[in-house]
Short mmCIF file of the C-alpha atoms (twelve columns), coordinates in Angstrom:
data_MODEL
# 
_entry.id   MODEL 
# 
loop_
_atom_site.group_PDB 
_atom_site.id 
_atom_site.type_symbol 
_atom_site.label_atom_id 
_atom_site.label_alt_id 
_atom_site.label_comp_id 
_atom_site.label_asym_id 
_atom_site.label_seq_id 
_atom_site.Cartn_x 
_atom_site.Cartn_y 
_atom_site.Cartn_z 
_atom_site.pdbx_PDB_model_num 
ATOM 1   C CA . UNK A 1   -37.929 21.433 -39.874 1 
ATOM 2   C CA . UNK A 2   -39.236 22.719 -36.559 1 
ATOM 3   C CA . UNK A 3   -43.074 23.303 -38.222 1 
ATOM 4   C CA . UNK A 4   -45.703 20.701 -38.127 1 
ATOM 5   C CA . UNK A 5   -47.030 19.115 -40.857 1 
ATOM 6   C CA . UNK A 6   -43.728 20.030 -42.780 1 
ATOM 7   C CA . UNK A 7   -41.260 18.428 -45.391 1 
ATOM 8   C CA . UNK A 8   -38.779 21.527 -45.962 1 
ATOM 9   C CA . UNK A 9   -35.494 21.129 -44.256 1 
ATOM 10  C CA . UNK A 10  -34.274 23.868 -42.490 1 
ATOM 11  C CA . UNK A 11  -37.544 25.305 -41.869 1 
ATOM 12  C CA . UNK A 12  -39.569 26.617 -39.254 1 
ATOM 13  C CA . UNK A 13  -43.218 27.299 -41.092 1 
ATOM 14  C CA . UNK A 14  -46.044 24.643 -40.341 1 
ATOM 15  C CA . UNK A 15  -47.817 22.990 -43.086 1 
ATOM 16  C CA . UNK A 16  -44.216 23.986 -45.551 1 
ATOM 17  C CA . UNK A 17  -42.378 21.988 -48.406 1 
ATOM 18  C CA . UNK A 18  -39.991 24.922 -48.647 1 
ATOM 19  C CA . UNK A 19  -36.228 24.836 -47.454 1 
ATOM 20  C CA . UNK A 20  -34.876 27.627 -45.608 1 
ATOM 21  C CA . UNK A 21  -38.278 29.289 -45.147 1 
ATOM 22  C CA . UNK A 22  -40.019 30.512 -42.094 1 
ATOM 23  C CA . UNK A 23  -43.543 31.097 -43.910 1 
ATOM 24  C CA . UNK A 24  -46.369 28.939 -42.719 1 
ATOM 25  C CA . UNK A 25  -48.431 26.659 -45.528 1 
ATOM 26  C CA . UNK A 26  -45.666 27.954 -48.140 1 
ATOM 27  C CA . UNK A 27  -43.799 25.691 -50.801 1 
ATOM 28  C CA . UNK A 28  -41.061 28.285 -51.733 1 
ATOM 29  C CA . UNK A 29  -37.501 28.385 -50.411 1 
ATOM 30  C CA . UNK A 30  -35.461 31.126 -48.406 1 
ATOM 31  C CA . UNK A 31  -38.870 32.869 -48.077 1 
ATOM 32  C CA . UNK A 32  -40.786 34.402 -45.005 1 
ATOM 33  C CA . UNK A 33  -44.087 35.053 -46.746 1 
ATOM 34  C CA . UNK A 34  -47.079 32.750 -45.681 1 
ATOM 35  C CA . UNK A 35  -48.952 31.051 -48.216 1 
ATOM 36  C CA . UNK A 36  -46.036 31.143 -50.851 1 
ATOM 37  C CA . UNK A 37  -44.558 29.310 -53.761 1 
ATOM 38  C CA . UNK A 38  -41.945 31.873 -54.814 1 
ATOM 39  C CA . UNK A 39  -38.719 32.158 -53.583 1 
ATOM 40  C CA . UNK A 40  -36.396 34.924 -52.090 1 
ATOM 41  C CA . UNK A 41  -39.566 36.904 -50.907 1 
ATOM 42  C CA . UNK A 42  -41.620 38.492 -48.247 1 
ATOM 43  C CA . UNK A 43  -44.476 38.581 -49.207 1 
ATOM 44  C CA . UNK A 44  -47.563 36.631 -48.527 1 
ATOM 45  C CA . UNK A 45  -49.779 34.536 -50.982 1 
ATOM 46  C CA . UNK A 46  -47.191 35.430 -53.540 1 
ATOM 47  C CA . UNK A 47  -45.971 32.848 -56.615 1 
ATOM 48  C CA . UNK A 48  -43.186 35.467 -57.988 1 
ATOM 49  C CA . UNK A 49  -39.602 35.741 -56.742 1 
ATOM 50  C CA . UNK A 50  -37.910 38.566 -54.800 1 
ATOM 51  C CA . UNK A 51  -41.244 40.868 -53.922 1 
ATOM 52  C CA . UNK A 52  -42.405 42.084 -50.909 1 
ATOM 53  C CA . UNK A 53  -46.010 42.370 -52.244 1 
ATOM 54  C CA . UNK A 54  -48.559 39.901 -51.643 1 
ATOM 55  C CA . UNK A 55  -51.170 38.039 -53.887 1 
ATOM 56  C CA . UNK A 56  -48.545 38.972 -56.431 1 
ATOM 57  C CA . UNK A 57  -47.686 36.581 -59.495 1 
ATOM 58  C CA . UNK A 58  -44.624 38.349 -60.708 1 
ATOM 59  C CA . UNK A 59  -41.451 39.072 -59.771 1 
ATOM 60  C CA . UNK A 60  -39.295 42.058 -58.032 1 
ATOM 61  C CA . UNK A 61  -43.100 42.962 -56.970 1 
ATOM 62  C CA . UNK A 62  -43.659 46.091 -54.625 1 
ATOM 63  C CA . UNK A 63  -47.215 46.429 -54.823 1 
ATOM 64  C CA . UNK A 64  -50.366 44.411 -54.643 1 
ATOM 65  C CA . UNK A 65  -52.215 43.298 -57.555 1 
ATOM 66  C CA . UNK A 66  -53.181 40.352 -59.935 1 
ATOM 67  C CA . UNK A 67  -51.141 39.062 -62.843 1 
ATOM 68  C CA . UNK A 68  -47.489 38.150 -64.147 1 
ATOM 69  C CA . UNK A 69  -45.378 41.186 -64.257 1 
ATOM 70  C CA . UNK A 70  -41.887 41.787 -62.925 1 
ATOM 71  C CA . UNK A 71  -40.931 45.442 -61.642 1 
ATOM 72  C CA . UNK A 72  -44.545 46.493 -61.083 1 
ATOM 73  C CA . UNK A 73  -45.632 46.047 -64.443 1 
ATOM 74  C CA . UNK A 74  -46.686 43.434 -66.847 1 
ATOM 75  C CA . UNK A 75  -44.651 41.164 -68.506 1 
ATOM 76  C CA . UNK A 76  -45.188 37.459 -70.202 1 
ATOM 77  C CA . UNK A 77  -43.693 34.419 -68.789 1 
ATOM 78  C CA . UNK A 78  -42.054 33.713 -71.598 1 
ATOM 79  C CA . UNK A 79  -40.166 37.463 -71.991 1 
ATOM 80  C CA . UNK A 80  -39.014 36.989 -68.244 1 
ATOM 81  C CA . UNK A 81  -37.543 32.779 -68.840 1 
ATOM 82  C CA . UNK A 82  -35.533 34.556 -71.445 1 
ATOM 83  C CA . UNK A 83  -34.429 37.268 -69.312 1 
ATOM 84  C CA . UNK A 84  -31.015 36.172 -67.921 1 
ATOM 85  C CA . UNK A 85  -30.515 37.077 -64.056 1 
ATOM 86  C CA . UNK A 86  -27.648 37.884 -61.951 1 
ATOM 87  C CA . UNK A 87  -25.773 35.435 -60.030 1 
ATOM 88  C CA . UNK A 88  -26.346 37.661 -56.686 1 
ATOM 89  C CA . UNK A 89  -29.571 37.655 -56.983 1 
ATOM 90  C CA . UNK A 90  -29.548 33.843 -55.876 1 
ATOM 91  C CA . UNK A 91  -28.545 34.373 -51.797 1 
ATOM 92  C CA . UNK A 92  -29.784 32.194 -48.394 1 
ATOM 93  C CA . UNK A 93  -30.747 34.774 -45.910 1 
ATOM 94  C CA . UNK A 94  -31.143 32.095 -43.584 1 
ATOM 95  C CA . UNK A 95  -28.847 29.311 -42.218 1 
ATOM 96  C CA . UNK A 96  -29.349 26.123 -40.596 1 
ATOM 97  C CA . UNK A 97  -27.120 26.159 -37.175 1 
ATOM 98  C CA . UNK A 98  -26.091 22.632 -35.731 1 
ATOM 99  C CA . UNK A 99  -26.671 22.774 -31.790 1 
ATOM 100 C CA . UNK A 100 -23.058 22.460 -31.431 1 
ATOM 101 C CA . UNK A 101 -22.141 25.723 -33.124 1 
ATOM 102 C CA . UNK A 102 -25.095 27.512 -31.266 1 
ATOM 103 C CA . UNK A 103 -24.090 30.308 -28.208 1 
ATOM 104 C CA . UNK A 104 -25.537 29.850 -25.430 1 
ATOM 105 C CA . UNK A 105 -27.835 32.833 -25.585 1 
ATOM 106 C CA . UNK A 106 -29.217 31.181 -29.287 1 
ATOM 107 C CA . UNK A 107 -29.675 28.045 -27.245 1 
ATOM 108 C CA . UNK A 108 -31.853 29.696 -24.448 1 
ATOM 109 C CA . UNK A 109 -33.898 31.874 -27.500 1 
ATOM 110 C CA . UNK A 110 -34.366 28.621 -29.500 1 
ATOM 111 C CA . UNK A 111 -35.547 25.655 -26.756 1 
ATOM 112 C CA . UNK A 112 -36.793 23.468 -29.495 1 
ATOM 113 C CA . UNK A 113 -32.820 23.185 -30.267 1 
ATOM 114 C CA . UNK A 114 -32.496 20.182 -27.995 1 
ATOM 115 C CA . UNK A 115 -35.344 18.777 -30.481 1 
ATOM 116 C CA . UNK A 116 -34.315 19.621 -33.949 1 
ATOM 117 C CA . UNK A 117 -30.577 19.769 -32.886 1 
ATOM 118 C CA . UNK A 118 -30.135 23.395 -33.999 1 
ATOM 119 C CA . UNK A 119 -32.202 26.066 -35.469 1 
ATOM 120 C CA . UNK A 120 -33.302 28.067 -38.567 1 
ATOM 121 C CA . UNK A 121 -31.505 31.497 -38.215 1 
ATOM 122 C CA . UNK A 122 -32.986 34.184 -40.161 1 
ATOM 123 C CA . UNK A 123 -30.732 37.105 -41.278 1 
ATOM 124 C CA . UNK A 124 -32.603 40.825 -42.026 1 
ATOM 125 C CA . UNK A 125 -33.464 40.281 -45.778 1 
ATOM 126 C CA . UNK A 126 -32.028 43.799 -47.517 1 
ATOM 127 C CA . UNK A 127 -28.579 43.398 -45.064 1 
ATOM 128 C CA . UNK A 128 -28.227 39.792 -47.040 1 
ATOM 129 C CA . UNK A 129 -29.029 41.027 -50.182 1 
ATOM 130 C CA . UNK A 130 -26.656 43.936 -50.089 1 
ATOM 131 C CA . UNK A 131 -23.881 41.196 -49.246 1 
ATOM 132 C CA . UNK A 132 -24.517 39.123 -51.723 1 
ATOM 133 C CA . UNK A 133 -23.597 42.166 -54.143 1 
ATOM 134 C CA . UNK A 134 -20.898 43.342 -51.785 1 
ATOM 135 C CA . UNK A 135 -19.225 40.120 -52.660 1 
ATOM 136 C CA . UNK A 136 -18.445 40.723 -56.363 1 
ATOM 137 C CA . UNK A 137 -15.933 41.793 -57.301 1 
ATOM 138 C CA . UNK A 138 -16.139 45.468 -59.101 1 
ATOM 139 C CA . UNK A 139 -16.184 43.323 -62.420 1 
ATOM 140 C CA . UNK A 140 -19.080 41.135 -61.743 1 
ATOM 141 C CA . UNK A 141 -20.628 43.792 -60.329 1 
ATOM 142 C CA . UNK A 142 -20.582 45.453 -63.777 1 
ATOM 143 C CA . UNK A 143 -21.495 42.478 -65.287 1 
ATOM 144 C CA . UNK A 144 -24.254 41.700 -63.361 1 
ATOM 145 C CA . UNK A 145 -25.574 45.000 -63.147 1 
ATOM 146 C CA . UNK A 146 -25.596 44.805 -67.084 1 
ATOM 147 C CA . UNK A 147 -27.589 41.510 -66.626 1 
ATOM 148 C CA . UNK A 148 -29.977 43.691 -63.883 1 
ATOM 149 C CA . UNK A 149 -30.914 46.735 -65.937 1 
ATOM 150 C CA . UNK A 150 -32.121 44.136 -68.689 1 
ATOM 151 C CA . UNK A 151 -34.567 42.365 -66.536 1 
ATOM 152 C CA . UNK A 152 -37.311 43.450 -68.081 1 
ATOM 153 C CA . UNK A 153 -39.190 46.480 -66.972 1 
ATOM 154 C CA . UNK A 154 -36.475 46.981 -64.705 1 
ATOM 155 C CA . UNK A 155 -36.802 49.910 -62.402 1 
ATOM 156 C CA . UNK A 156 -34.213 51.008 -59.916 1 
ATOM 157 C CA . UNK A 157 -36.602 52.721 -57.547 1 
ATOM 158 C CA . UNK A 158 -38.398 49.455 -57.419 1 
ATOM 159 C CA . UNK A 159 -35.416 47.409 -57.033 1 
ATOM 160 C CA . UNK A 160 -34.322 49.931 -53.944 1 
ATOM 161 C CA . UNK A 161 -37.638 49.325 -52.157 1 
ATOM 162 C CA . UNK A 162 -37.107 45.727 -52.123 1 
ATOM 163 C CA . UNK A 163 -33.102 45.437 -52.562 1 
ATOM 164 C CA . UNK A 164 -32.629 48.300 -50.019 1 
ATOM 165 C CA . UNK A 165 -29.986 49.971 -52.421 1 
ATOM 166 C CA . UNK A 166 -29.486 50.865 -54.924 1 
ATOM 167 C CA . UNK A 167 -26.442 49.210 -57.660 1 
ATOM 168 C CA . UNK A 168 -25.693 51.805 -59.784 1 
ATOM 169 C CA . UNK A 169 -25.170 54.342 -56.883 1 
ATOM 170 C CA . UNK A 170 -22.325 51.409 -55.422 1 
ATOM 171 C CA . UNK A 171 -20.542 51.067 -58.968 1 
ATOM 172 C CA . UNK A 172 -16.911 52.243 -58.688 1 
# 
């Protein structure tokens, strides 16, 4: 970690237990949201997963509000554990680079490199989660868009806001 105060590896938030995160005072992983415990998310003073939203308790969250939902609307705990969830769903939009594997031009843009011996890089969020779906084949990608629509409450307009495409559009 390049943060103070900070247990996560690969991490560059202060006061973090989160791997792979870039928040400040956050606990989740591959998250750039301050004040987090979910993971795969944006947004700030979020617990949920994959939202953009902040103070936000659910997950695949666009807007801002109190409770557990997933897809902008309410939903138990309970009905989402059940809820099985696509493999590509689970990608690192960051990576930990050793100093040795670093260009020159990362070395001069990270000078704590010499420090940490590398540095957190942080790939654009909807590129990495459009190549973690890019990546199935077109069989798992009909599989796992099965496994998608039955999220529950799922909502493809939501999903596009945070996803930045939309699945069934890319089905061949």
């Amino acid at each position: 970690s390049t943060g103070n105060w900070s247990t996560g590896d690969w991490s560059t938030g202060y006061r973090s237990t989160g791997h792979w995160s870039t928040g400040d005072c956050s606990t989740g992983n591959w998250s750039t949201g301050n004040c987090s415990t979910g993971n795969w998310s944006t947004g700030h003073c979020s617990t949920g997963n994959w939202s953009i939203s902040n103070y936000s308790t659910g997950h695949f969250s666009t807007e801002d509000y109190s409770g557990f939902g997933s897809f902008n609307k309410p939903c138990s705990p309970e009905e989402w554990k059940r809820s099985k969830k696509p493999q590509f769903l689970y990608f690192d939009f960051t990576e930990w680079v050793p100093l040795e594997y670093m260009t020159d031009e990362e070395k001069k843009d990270n000078p704590q490199c010499e420090t940490t011996g590398g540095y957190l890089k942080i790939f654009d969020y909807q590129d990495t989660f459009r190549a973690s779906w890019d990546k199935l084949t077109n069989e798992e990608k009909a599989e796992q868009y099965d496994q998608l629509k039955k999220l529950p409450n799922y909502d493809e307009n939501v999903f596009e806001q945070i996803a930045g495409f939309r699945p069934g559009h890319l089905m061949k």
